PDB file of C-alpha atoms in Angstrom:
ATOM      1  CA  UNK N   1     -10.935 -13.762  -4.669  1.00  0.00           C
ATOM      2  CA  UNK N   2      -8.928 -11.343  -2.501  1.00  0.00           C
ATOM      3  CA  UNK N   3      -8.489 -12.811   1.098  1.00  0.00           C
ATOM      4  CA  UNK N   4      -8.543  -9.954   3.606  1.00  0.00           C
ATOM      5  CA  UNK N   5      -7.581  -9.893   7.366  1.00  0.00           C
ATOM      6  CA  UNK N   6      -9.177  -6.940   9.293  1.00  0.00           C
ATOM      7  CA  UNK N   7      -7.124  -5.565  12.307  1.00  0.00           C
ATOM      8  CA  UNK N   8      -8.662  -2.887  14.480  1.00  0.00           C
ATOM      9  CA  UNK N   9      -9.236  -2.766  18.257  1.00  0.00           C
ATOM     10  CA  UNK N  10     -12.722  -1.285  17.806  1.00  0.00           C
ATOM     11  CA  UNK N  11     -15.475  -3.910  17.139  1.00  0.00           C
ATOM     12  CA  UNK N  12     -17.698  -1.435  15.429  1.00  0.00           C
ATOM     13  CA  UNK N  13     -15.063  -0.484  12.900  1.00  0.00           C
ATOM     14  CA  UNK N  14     -14.264  -4.078  12.117  1.00  0.00           C
ATOM     15  CA  UNK N  15     -18.073  -4.923  11.893  1.00  0.00           C
ATOM     16  CA  UNK N  16     -18.539  -1.951   9.438  1.00  0.00           C
ATOM     17  CA  UNK N  17     -15.451  -3.019   7.360  1.00  0.00           C
ATOM     18  CA  UNK N  18     -16.694  -6.684   7.185  1.00  0.00           C
ATOM     19  CA  UNK N  19     -20.026  -5.638   5.977  1.00  0.00           C
ATOM     20  CA  UNK N  20     -18.471  -3.455   3.303  1.00  0.00           C
ATOM     21  CA  UNK N  21     -16.159  -6.143   2.160  1.00  0.00           C
ATOM     22  CA  UNK N  22     -18.690  -8.955   2.328  1.00  0.00           C
ATOM     23  CA  UNK N  23     -20.836  -7.114  -0.141  1.00  0.00           C
ATOM     24  CA  UNK N  24     -18.115  -7.469  -2.790  1.00  0.00           C
ATOM     25  CA  UNK N  25     -17.996 -10.439  -5.129  1.00  0.00           C
ATOM     26  CA  UNK N  26     -14.153 -10.461  -5.221  1.00  0.00           C
ATOM     27  CA  UNK N  27     -13.265  -9.808  -1.506  1.00  0.00           C
ATOM     28  CA  UNK N  28     -13.420 -12.350   1.265  1.00  0.00           C
ATOM     29  CA  UNK N  29     -12.932 -11.462   4.892  1.00  0.00           C
ATOM     30  CA  UNK N  30     -11.000 -14.526   6.326  1.00  0.00           C
ATOM     31  CA  UNK N  31     -10.419 -13.205   9.789  1.00  0.00           C
ATOM     32  CA  UNK N  32     -10.465 -10.406  12.321  1.00  0.00           C
ATOM     33  CA  UNK N  33      -7.947  -9.392  15.071  1.00  0.00           C
ATOM     34  CA  UNK N  34      -8.361  -6.646  17.789  1.00  0.00           C
ATOM     35  CA  UNK N  35      -4.607  -6.290  18.421  1.00  0.00           C
ATOM     36  CA  UNK N  36      -1.268  -6.713  16.757  1.00  0.00           C
ATOM     37  CA  UNK N  37      -0.304  -9.917  18.441  1.00  0.00           C
ATOM     38  CA  UNK N  38      -3.445 -11.638  17.274  1.00  0.00           C
ATOM     39  CA  UNK N  39      -2.971 -10.174  13.775  1.00  0.00           C
ATOM     40  CA  UNK N  40       0.550 -11.678  13.488  1.00  0.00           C
ATOM     41  CA  UNK N  41      -0.784 -15.053  14.511  1.00  0.00           C
ATOM     42  CA  UNK N  42      -3.819 -15.091  12.276  1.00  0.00           C
ATOM     43  CA  UNK N  43      -1.800 -13.787   9.272  1.00  0.00           C
ATOM     44  CA  UNK N  44       0.594 -16.832   9.634  1.00  0.00           C
ATOM     45  CA  UNK N  45      -2.435 -19.200   9.901  1.00  0.00           C
ATOM     46  CA  UNK N  46      -4.821 -17.788   7.460  1.00  0.00           C
ATOM     47  CA  UNK N  47      -2.445 -16.510   4.856  1.00  0.00           C
ATOM     48  CA  UNK N  48      -4.374 -13.388   3.761  1.00  0.00           C
ATOM     49  CA  UNK N  49      -3.582 -11.570   0.579  1.00  0.00           C
ATOM     50  CA  UNK N  50      -4.211  -8.062   2.175  1.00  0.00           C
ATOM     51  CA  UNK N  51      -4.054  -7.079   5.811  1.00  0.00           C
ATOM     52  CA  UNK N  52      -6.087  -3.935   6.606  1.00  0.00           C
ATOM     53  CA  UNK N  53      -4.085  -2.707   9.615  1.00  0.00           C
ATOM     54  CA  UNK N  54      -5.020  -0.122  12.310  1.00  0.00           C
ATOM     55  CA  UNK N  55      -2.031   1.447  13.952  1.00  0.00           C
ATOM     56  CA  UNK N  56      -2.948   2.396  17.573  1.00  0.00           C
ATOM     57  CA  UNK N  57      -3.924  -0.804  19.413  1.00  0.00           C
ATOM     58  CA  UNK N  58      -3.269  -2.114  22.968  1.00  0.00           C
ATOM     59  CA  UNK N  59      -0.284  -4.392  23.421  1.00  0.00           C
ATOM     60  CA  UNK N  60       1.468  -4.923  20.041  1.00  0.00           C
ATOM     61  CA  UNK N  61       0.709  -1.836  17.803  1.00  0.00           C
ATOM     62  CA  UNK N  62       0.079  -1.844  14.051  1.00  0.00           C
ATOM     63  CA  UNK N  63       3.522  -0.901  13.045  1.00  0.00           C
ATOM     64  CA  UNK N  64       5.172  -3.725  15.027  1.00  0.00           C
ATOM     65  CA  UNK N  65       2.644  -6.136  13.799  1.00  0.00           C
ATOM     66  CA  UNK N  66       3.235  -5.049  10.162  1.00  0.00           C
ATOM     67  CA  UNK N  67       7.000  -5.599  10.491  1.00  0.00           C
ATOM     68  CA  UNK N  68       6.473  -9.045  12.026  1.00  0.00           C
ATOM     69  CA  UNK N  69       3.886 -10.172   9.470  1.00  0.00           C
ATOM     70  CA  UNK N  70       6.102  -9.133   6.541  1.00  0.00           C
ATOM     71  CA  UNK N  71       9.161 -10.694   8.170  1.00  0.00           C
ATOM     72  CA  UNK N  72       7.360 -14.058   8.199  1.00  0.00           C
ATOM     73  CA  UNK N  73       5.539 -13.671   4.909  1.00  0.00           C
ATOM     74  CA  UNK N  74       6.995 -10.877   2.692  1.00  0.00           C
ATOM     75  CA  UNK N  75       4.344 -11.419  -0.012  1.00  0.00           C
ATOM     76  CA  UNK N  76       1.537 -10.197   2.209  1.00  0.00           C
ATOM     77  CA  UNK N  77       0.230  -6.720   1.440  1.00  0.00           C
ATOM     78  CA  UNK N  78      -0.426  -4.584   4.551  1.00  0.00           C
ATOM     79  CA  UNK N  79      -2.733  -1.629   3.965  1.00  0.00           C
ATOM     80  CA  UNK N  80      -2.883   0.840   6.902  1.00  0.00           C
ATOM     81  CA  UNK N  81      -6.290   2.252   7.771  1.00  0.00           C
ATOM     82  CA  UNK N  82      -6.078   4.781  10.561  1.00  0.00           C
ATOM     83  CA  UNK N  83      -7.283   7.993  12.016  1.00  0.00           C
ATOM     84  CA  UNK N  84      -3.873   9.333  12.399  1.00  0.00           C
ATOM     85  CA  UNK N  85      -2.258  10.656   9.171  1.00  0.00           C
ATOM     86  CA  UNK N  86       0.696  12.665  10.824  1.00  0.00           C
ATOM     87  CA  UNK N  87       4.266  11.992   9.847  1.00  0.00           C
ATOM     88  CA  UNK N  88       4.863  10.186  13.313  1.00  0.00           C
ATOM     89  CA  UNK N  89       2.584   7.397  12.045  1.00  0.00           C
ATOM     90  CA  UNK N  90       3.008   7.530   8.315  1.00  0.00           C
ATOM     91  CA  UNK N  91       6.823   7.044   7.966  1.00  0.00           C
ATOM     92  CA  UNK N  92       7.235   4.328  10.612  1.00  0.00           C
ATOM     93  CA  UNK N  93       4.453   2.402   8.840  1.00  0.00           C
ATOM     94  CA  UNK N  94       6.099   2.686   5.466  1.00  0.00           C
ATOM     95  CA  UNK N  95       9.504   1.764   7.072  1.00  0.00           C
ATOM     96  CA  UNK N  96       7.799  -1.306   8.560  1.00  0.00           C
ATOM     97  CA  UNK N  97       6.662  -2.275   5.047  1.00  0.00           C
ATOM     98  CA  UNK N  98       3.174  -1.127   4.635  1.00  0.00           C
ATOM     99  CA  UNK N  99       2.162  -0.825   0.935  1.00  0.00           C
ATOM    100  CA  UNK N 100      -0.427   1.926   1.369  1.00  0.00           C
ATOM    101  CA  UNK N 101      -1.856   4.305   3.850  1.00  0.00           C
ATOM    102  CA  UNK N 102      -5.518   5.302   3.994  1.00  0.00           C
ATOM    103  CA  UNK N 103      -7.321   7.531   6.571  1.00  0.00           C
ATOM    104  CA  UNK N 104     -10.674   6.305   8.141  1.00  0.00           C
ATOM    105  CA  UNK N 105     -12.559   9.283   6.968  1.00  0.00           C
ATOM    106  CA  UNK N 106     -11.998   8.109   3.324  1.00  0.00           C
ATOM    107  CA  UNK N 107     -15.122   7.159   1.325  1.00  0.00           C
ATOM    108  CA  UNK N 108     -15.962   3.352   1.366  1.00  0.00           C
ATOM    109  CA  UNK N 109     -15.238   3.180  -2.310  1.00  0.00           C
ATOM    110  CA  UNK N 110     -11.630   4.418  -1.705  1.00  0.00           C
ATOM    111  CA  UNK N 111     -11.202   1.690   0.837  1.00  0.00           C
ATOM    112  CA  UNK N 112     -12.380  -1.044  -1.557  1.00  0.00           C
ATOM    113  CA  UNK N 113     -10.352   0.354  -4.307  1.00  0.00           C
ATOM    114  CA  UNK N 114      -7.244   0.303  -1.932  1.00  0.00           C
ATOM    115  CA  UNK N 115      -7.730  -3.297  -1.109  1.00  0.00           C
ATOM    116  CA  UNK N 116      -8.005  -4.257  -4.783  1.00  0.00           C
ATOM    117  CA  UNK N 117      -4.911  -2.140  -5.672  1.00  0.00           C
ATOM    118  CA  UNK N 118      -2.942  -3.523  -2.793  1.00  0.00           C
ATOM    119  CA  UNK N 119      -3.762  -7.065  -3.858  1.00  0.00           C
ATOM    120  CA  UNK N 120      -2.286  -6.543  -7.389  1.00  0.00           C
ATOM    121  CA  UNK N 121       0.926  -4.862  -6.160  1.00  0.00           C
ATOM    122  CA  UNK N 122      -0.104  -1.114  -6.120  1.00  0.00           C
ATOM    123  CA  UNK N 123       0.387   1.323  -3.351  1.00  0.00           C
ATOM    124  CA  UNK N 124      -2.822   3.228  -2.421  1.00  0.00           C
ATOM    125  CA  UNK N 125      -2.646   6.428  -0.507  1.00  0.00           C
ATOM    126  CA  UNK N 126      -5.177   8.960   0.704  1.00  0.00           C
ATOM    127  CA  UNK N 127      -4.822  12.149  -1.356  1.00  0.00           C
ATOM    128  CA  UNK N 128      -3.941  14.159   1.837  1.00  0.00           C
ATOM    129  CA  UNK N 129      -1.157  11.769   2.621  1.00  0.00           C
ATOM    130  CA  UNK N 130       0.108  11.603  -0.872  1.00  0.00           C
ATOM    131  CA  UNK N 131       0.227  15.482  -1.127  1.00  0.00           C
ATOM    132  CA  UNK N 132       2.364  15.555   1.974  1.00  0.00           C
ATOM    133  CA  UNK N 133       4.647  12.887   0.688  1.00  0.00           C
ATOM    134  CA  UNK N 134       5.180  14.929  -2.610  1.00  0.00           C
ATOM    135  CA  UNK N 135       5.886  18.092  -0.689  1.00  0.00           C
ATOM    136  CA  UNK N 136       8.366  16.453   1.472  1.00  0.00           C
ATOM    137  CA  UNK N 137      10.093  14.798  -1.491  1.00  0.00           C
ATOM    138  CA  UNK N 138      10.259  18.188  -3.310  1.00  0.00           C
ATOM    139  CA  UNK N 139      12.194  19.692  -0.384  1.00  0.00           C
ATOM    140  CA  UNK N 140      14.380  16.549   0.062  1.00  0.00           C
ATOM    141  CA  UNK N 141      15.213  16.430  -3.800  1.00  0.00           C
ATOM    142  CA  UNK N 142      17.302  19.737  -3.564  1.00  0.00           C
ATOM    143  CA  UNK N 143      20.914  18.736  -3.882  1.00  0.00           C
ATOM    144  CA  UNK N 144      20.141  15.062  -4.688  1.00  0.00           C
ATOM    145  CA  UNK N 145      22.511  13.378  -7.250  1.00  0.00           C
ATOM    146  CA  UNK N 146      21.317  13.126 -10.940  1.00  0.00           C
ATOM    147  CA  UNK N 147      19.044  10.325 -11.949  1.00  0.00           C
ATOM    148  CA  UNK N 148      20.740   7.054 -13.002  1.00  0.00           C
ATOM    149  CA  UNK N 149      21.162   6.178 -16.746  1.00  0.00           C
ATOM    150  CA  UNK N 150      20.524   2.749 -18.229  1.00  0.00           C
ATOM    151  CA  UNK N 151      16.764   2.429 -18.379  1.00  0.00           C
ATOM    152  CA  UNK N 152      15.597   0.437 -21.240  1.00  0.00           C
ATOM    153  CA  UNK N 153      12.903   1.788 -23.599  1.00  0.00           C
ATOM    154  CA  UNK N 154      10.245  -0.428 -22.094  1.00  0.00           C
ATOM    155  CA  UNK N 155      11.267   0.521 -18.637  1.00  0.00           C
ATOM    156  CA  UNK N 156      10.925   4.202 -19.504  1.00  0.00           C
ATOM    157  CA  UNK N 157       7.536   3.533 -20.958  1.00  0.00           C
ATOM    158  CA  UNK N 158       6.410   1.815 -17.644  1.00  0.00           C
ATOM    159  CA  UNK N 159       7.956   4.568 -15.561  1.00  0.00           C
ATOM    160  CA  UNK N 160       5.980   7.259 -17.564  1.00  0.00           C
ATOM    161  CA  UNK N 161       2.677   5.379 -16.863  1.00  0.00           C
ATOM    162  CA  UNK N 162       3.638   4.946 -13.070  1.00  0.00           C
ATOM    163  CA  UNK N 163       3.965   8.764 -13.064  1.00  0.00           C
ATOM    164  CA  UNK N 164       0.403   9.045 -14.498  1.00  0.00           C
ATOM    165  CA  UNK N 165      -0.821   7.026 -11.415  1.00  0.00           C
ATOM    166  CA  UNK N 166      -1.775   3.975 -13.461  1.00  0.00           C
ATOM    167  CA  UNK N 167      -2.182   0.628 -11.804  1.00  0.00           C
ATOM    168  CA  UNK N 168      -0.198  -2.487 -12.760  1.00  0.00           C
ATOM    169  CA  UNK N 169      -3.269  -3.803 -14.666  1.00  0.00           C
ATOM    170  CA  UNK N 170      -3.820  -0.497 -16.477  1.00  0.00           C
ATOM    171  CA  UNK N 171      -0.091  -0.362 -17.561  1.00  0.00           C
ATOM    172  CA  UNK N 172      -0.323  -3.899 -18.735  1.00  0.00           C
ATOM    173  CA  UNK N 173      -3.332  -3.002 -20.824  1.00  0.00           C
ATOM    174  CA  UNK N 174      -1.680   0.202 -22.233  1.00  0.00           C
ATOM    175  CA  UNK N 175       1.532  -1.444 -23.205  1.00  0.00           C
ATOM    176  CA  UNK N 176      -0.140  -4.896 -24.209  1.00  0.00           C
ATOM    177  CA  UNK N 177       2.098  -6.853 -21.918  1.00  0.00           C
ATOM    178  CA  UNK N 178       1.398  -9.077 -18.980  1.00  0.00           C
ATOM    179  CA  UNK N 179       0.801  -7.867 -15.337  1.00  0.00           C
ATOM    180  CA  UNK N 180       3.792 -10.094 -14.260  1.00  0.00           C
ATOM    181  CA  UNK N 181       6.124  -8.350 -16.849  1.00  0.00           C
ATOM    182  CA  UNK N 182       4.914  -5.028 -15.472  1.00  0.00           C
ATOM    183  CA  UNK N 183       5.913  -6.120 -11.917  1.00  0.00           C
ATOM    184  CA  UNK N 184       9.320  -7.188 -13.096  1.00  0.00           C
ATOM    185  CA  UNK N 185       9.828  -3.887 -14.819  1.00  0.00           C
ATOM    186  CA  UNK N 186       8.762  -1.940 -11.737  1.00  0.00           C
ATOM    187  CA  UNK N 187      11.122  -4.076  -9.536  1.00  0.00           C
ATOM    188  CA  UNK N 188      14.004  -3.159 -11.930  1.00  0.00           C
ATOM    189  CA  UNK N 189      12.993   0.473 -11.864  1.00  0.00           C
ATOM    190  CA  UNK N 190      13.001   0.583  -8.212  1.00  0.00           C
ATOM    191  CA  UNK N 191      16.479  -0.863  -8.039  1.00  0.00           C
ATOM    192  CA  UNK N 192      17.927   1.440 -10.781  1.00  0.00           C
ATOM    193  CA  UNK N 193      16.426   4.541  -9.265  1.00  0.00           C
ATOM    194  CA  UNK N 194      16.959   3.708  -5.582  1.00  0.00           C
ATOM    195  CA  UNK N 195      13.219   4.033  -4.944  1.00  0.00           C
ATOM    196  CA  UNK N 196      12.000   1.933  -1.927  1.00  0.00           C
ATOM    197  CA  UNK N 197       8.359   1.921  -2.936  1.00  0.00           C
ATOM    198  CA  UNK N 198       6.006   2.821  -5.735  1.00  0.00           C
ATOM    199  CA  UNK N 199       5.229   6.262  -4.337  1.00  0.00           C
ATOM    200  CA  UNK N 200       8.940   7.268  -4.467  1.00  0.00           C
ATOM    201  CA  UNK N 201       9.155   5.683  -7.928  1.00  0.00           C
ATOM    202  CA  UNK N 202       6.246   7.854  -9.074  1.00  0.00           C
ATOM    203  CA  UNK N 203       7.869  10.977  -7.545  1.00  0.00           C
ATOM    204  CA  UNK N 204      11.207  10.125  -9.275  1.00  0.00           C
ATOM    205  CA  UNK N 205       9.348   9.920 -12.539  1.00  0.00           C
ATOM    206  CA  UNK N 206       7.783  13.257 -12.008  1.00  0.00           C
ATOM    207  CA  UNK N 207      11.227  14.739 -11.308  1.00  0.00           C
ATOM    208  CA  UNK N 208      10.627  15.650  -7.702  1.00  0.00           C
TER     209      UNK N 208
END
């Protein structure tokens, strides 16, 4: 069961998200918060697996709340769900430690998939946001140093599958290894390639 904390200052949005999540057999909404300060408090008390986080809220905003939640409990996965997909919101959220970034106009199935992927260590992004990340990375890649050497054969296998967009579970099934082993390889790959998150690792694997 995936324990989820919903954070949004609009009651109607939270109610809709709760109804959507409560209809799933593998997702349990353990709490709701309408501001960042309350989100930090509830995250420390309820210990959710995934926090679905709005960004613009009165008082403590979602970016600050994300940073504080992860400072206290780094294992928590914070999935941003916002109306604002511009760079001024995207990059500060990623810097604060958000594992994914979805827009509120996404289909309900994408949100549920995002929660599930976040819970197993993946990084779900709306296609529009992911395209912009790729475009920005292409421009930033010019003049960058050559990729590091020293990847093991298994790490290369995992890297190729990350580039295909497979989840940790799918990679484990494809390579006939455990999900924990996949996570270990991905952590090693991030260190060796200097990738701060899974998206950057995928971009590295694609040569952009």
